[in-house]
Short mmCIF file of C-alpha atoms in Angstrom, two decimals:
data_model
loop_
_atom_site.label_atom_id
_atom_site.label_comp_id
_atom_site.label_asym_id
_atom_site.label_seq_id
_atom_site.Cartn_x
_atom_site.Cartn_y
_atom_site.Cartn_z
CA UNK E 1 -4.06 -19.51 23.86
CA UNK E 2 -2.17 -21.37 21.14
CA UNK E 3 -1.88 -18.52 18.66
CA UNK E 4 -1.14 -20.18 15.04
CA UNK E 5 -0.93 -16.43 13.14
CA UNK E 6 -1.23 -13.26 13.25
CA UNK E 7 -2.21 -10.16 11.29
CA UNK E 8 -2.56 -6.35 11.52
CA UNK E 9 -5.01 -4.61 9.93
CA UNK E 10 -4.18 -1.00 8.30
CA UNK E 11 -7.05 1.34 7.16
CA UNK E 12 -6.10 3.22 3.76
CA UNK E 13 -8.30 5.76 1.83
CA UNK E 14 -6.87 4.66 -1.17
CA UNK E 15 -6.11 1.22 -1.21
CA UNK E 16 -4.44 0.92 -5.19
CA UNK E 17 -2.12 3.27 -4.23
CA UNK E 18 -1.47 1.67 -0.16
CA UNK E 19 -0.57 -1.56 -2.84
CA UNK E 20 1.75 0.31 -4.85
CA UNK E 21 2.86 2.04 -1.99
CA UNK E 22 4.02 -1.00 0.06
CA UNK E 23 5.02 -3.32 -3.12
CA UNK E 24 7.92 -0.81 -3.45
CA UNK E 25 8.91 0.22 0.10
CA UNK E 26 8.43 -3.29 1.53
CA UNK E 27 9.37 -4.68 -1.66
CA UNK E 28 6.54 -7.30 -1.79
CA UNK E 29 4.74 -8.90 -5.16
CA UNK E 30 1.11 -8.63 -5.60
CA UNK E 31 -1.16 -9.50 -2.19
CA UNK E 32 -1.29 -13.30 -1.37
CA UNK E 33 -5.22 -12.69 -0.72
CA UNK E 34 -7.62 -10.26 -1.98
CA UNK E 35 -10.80 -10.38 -0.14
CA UNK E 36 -13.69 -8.42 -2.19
CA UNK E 37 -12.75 -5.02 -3.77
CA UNK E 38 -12.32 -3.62 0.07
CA UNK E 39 -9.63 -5.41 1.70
CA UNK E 40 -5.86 -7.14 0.53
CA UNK E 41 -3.22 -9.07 2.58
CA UNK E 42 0.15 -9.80 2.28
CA UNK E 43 2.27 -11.87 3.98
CA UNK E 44 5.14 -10.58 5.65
CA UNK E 45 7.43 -13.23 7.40
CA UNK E 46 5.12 -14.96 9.79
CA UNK E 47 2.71 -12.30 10.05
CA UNK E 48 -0.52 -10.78 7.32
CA UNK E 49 -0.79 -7.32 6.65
CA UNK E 50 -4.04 -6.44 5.92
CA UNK E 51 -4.95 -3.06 4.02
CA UNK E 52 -8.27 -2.55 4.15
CA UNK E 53 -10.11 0.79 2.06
CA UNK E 54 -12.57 2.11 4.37
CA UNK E 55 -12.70 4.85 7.32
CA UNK E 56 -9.42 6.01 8.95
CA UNK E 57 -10.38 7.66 11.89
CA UNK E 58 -8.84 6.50 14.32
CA UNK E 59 -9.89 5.19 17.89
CA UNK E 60 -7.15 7.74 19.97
CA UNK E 61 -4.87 4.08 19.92
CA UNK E 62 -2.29 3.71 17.48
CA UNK E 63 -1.02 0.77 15.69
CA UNK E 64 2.52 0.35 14.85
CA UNK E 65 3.58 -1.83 12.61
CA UNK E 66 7.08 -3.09 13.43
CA UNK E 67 9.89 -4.85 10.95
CA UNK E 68 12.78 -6.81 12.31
CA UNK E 69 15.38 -6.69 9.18
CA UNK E 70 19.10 -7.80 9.90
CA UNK E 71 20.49 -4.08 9.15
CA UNK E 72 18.45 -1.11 10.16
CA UNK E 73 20.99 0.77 8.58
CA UNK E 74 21.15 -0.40 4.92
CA UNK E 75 17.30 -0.26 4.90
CA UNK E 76 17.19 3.09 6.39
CA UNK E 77 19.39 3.93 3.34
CA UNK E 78 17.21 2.34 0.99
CA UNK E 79 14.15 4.21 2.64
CA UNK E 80 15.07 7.46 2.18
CA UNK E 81 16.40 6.84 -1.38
CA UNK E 82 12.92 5.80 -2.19
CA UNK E 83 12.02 8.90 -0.89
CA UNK E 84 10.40 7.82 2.27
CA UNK E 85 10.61 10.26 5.22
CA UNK E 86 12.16 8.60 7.81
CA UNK E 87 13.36 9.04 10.80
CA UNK E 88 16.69 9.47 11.76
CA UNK E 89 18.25 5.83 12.57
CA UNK E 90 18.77 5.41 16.31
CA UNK E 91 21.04 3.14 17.99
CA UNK E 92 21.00 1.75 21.21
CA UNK E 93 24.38 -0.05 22.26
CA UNK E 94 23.87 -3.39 22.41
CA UNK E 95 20.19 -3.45 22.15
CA UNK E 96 18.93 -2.59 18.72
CA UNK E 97 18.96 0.29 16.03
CA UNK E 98 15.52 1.45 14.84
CA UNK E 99 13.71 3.97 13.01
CA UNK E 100 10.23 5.33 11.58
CA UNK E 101 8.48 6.10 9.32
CA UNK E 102 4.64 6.54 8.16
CA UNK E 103 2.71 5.29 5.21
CA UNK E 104 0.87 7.66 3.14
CA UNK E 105 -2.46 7.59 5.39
CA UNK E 106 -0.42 8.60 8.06
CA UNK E 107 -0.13 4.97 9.47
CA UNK E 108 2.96 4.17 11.70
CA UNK E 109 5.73 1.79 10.84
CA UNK E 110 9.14 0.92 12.24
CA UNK E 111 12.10 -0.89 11.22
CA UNK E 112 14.58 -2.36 14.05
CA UNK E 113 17.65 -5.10 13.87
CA UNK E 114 18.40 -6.47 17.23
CA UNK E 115 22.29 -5.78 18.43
CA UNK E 116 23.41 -9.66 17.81
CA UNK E 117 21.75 -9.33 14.32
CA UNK E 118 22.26 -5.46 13.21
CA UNK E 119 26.16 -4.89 11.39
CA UNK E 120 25.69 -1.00 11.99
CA UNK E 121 28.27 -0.09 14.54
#
């Protein structure tokens, strides 16, 4: 399989305010495609995140969404001065520090900075 890209789709009841939402927490611009009134992506490093409107029940399997930064710790800080609830940051000597967090429909993302790339100590 010669995979050339990849993207994870995210179901949202409301999808103007899933936008809004991750414009400010990911700090992206507007969506790099919007595909009917239904469906946006963005682009986030080399992979799409798709927010689609639509039913959010959900199969029993969860889908994380994980983000390697280069300091778990300054964006955990930024994260909760947004206001996000997240979780507290966990380290794991020289492996990674990480946390979590959920988007407004409940969906699961993470934020981790490997050891040779986090500065937290």
């Amino acid at each position: 399989m010669d995979v050339s890209s990849v993207t994870v789709g995210l179901p949202v009841s409301d999808l103007a305010r899933a936008v809004a939402w991750y414009q400010r927490v990911l700090e992206m611009g507007d969506p790099d495609l919007e595909i009917g009134d239904d469906l946006v992506e963005f682009q986030v490093g080399p992979v799409w995140l798709q927010l689609g409107r639509g039913a959010t029940a959900r199969s029993g399997a969860q889908v994380v969404l994980r983000l390697g930064v280069a300091d778990a710790a300054a964006e955990h800080e930024r994260l909760l001065g947004l206001g996000v609830d997240a979780e507290p940051l966990e380290h794991v000597e020289g492996v990674v520090d990480h946390f979590g967090f959920r988007d407004p429909d409940g969906n699961r993302l993470g934020v981790y900075a490997l050891a040779q790339e986090s500065s937290a100590p």
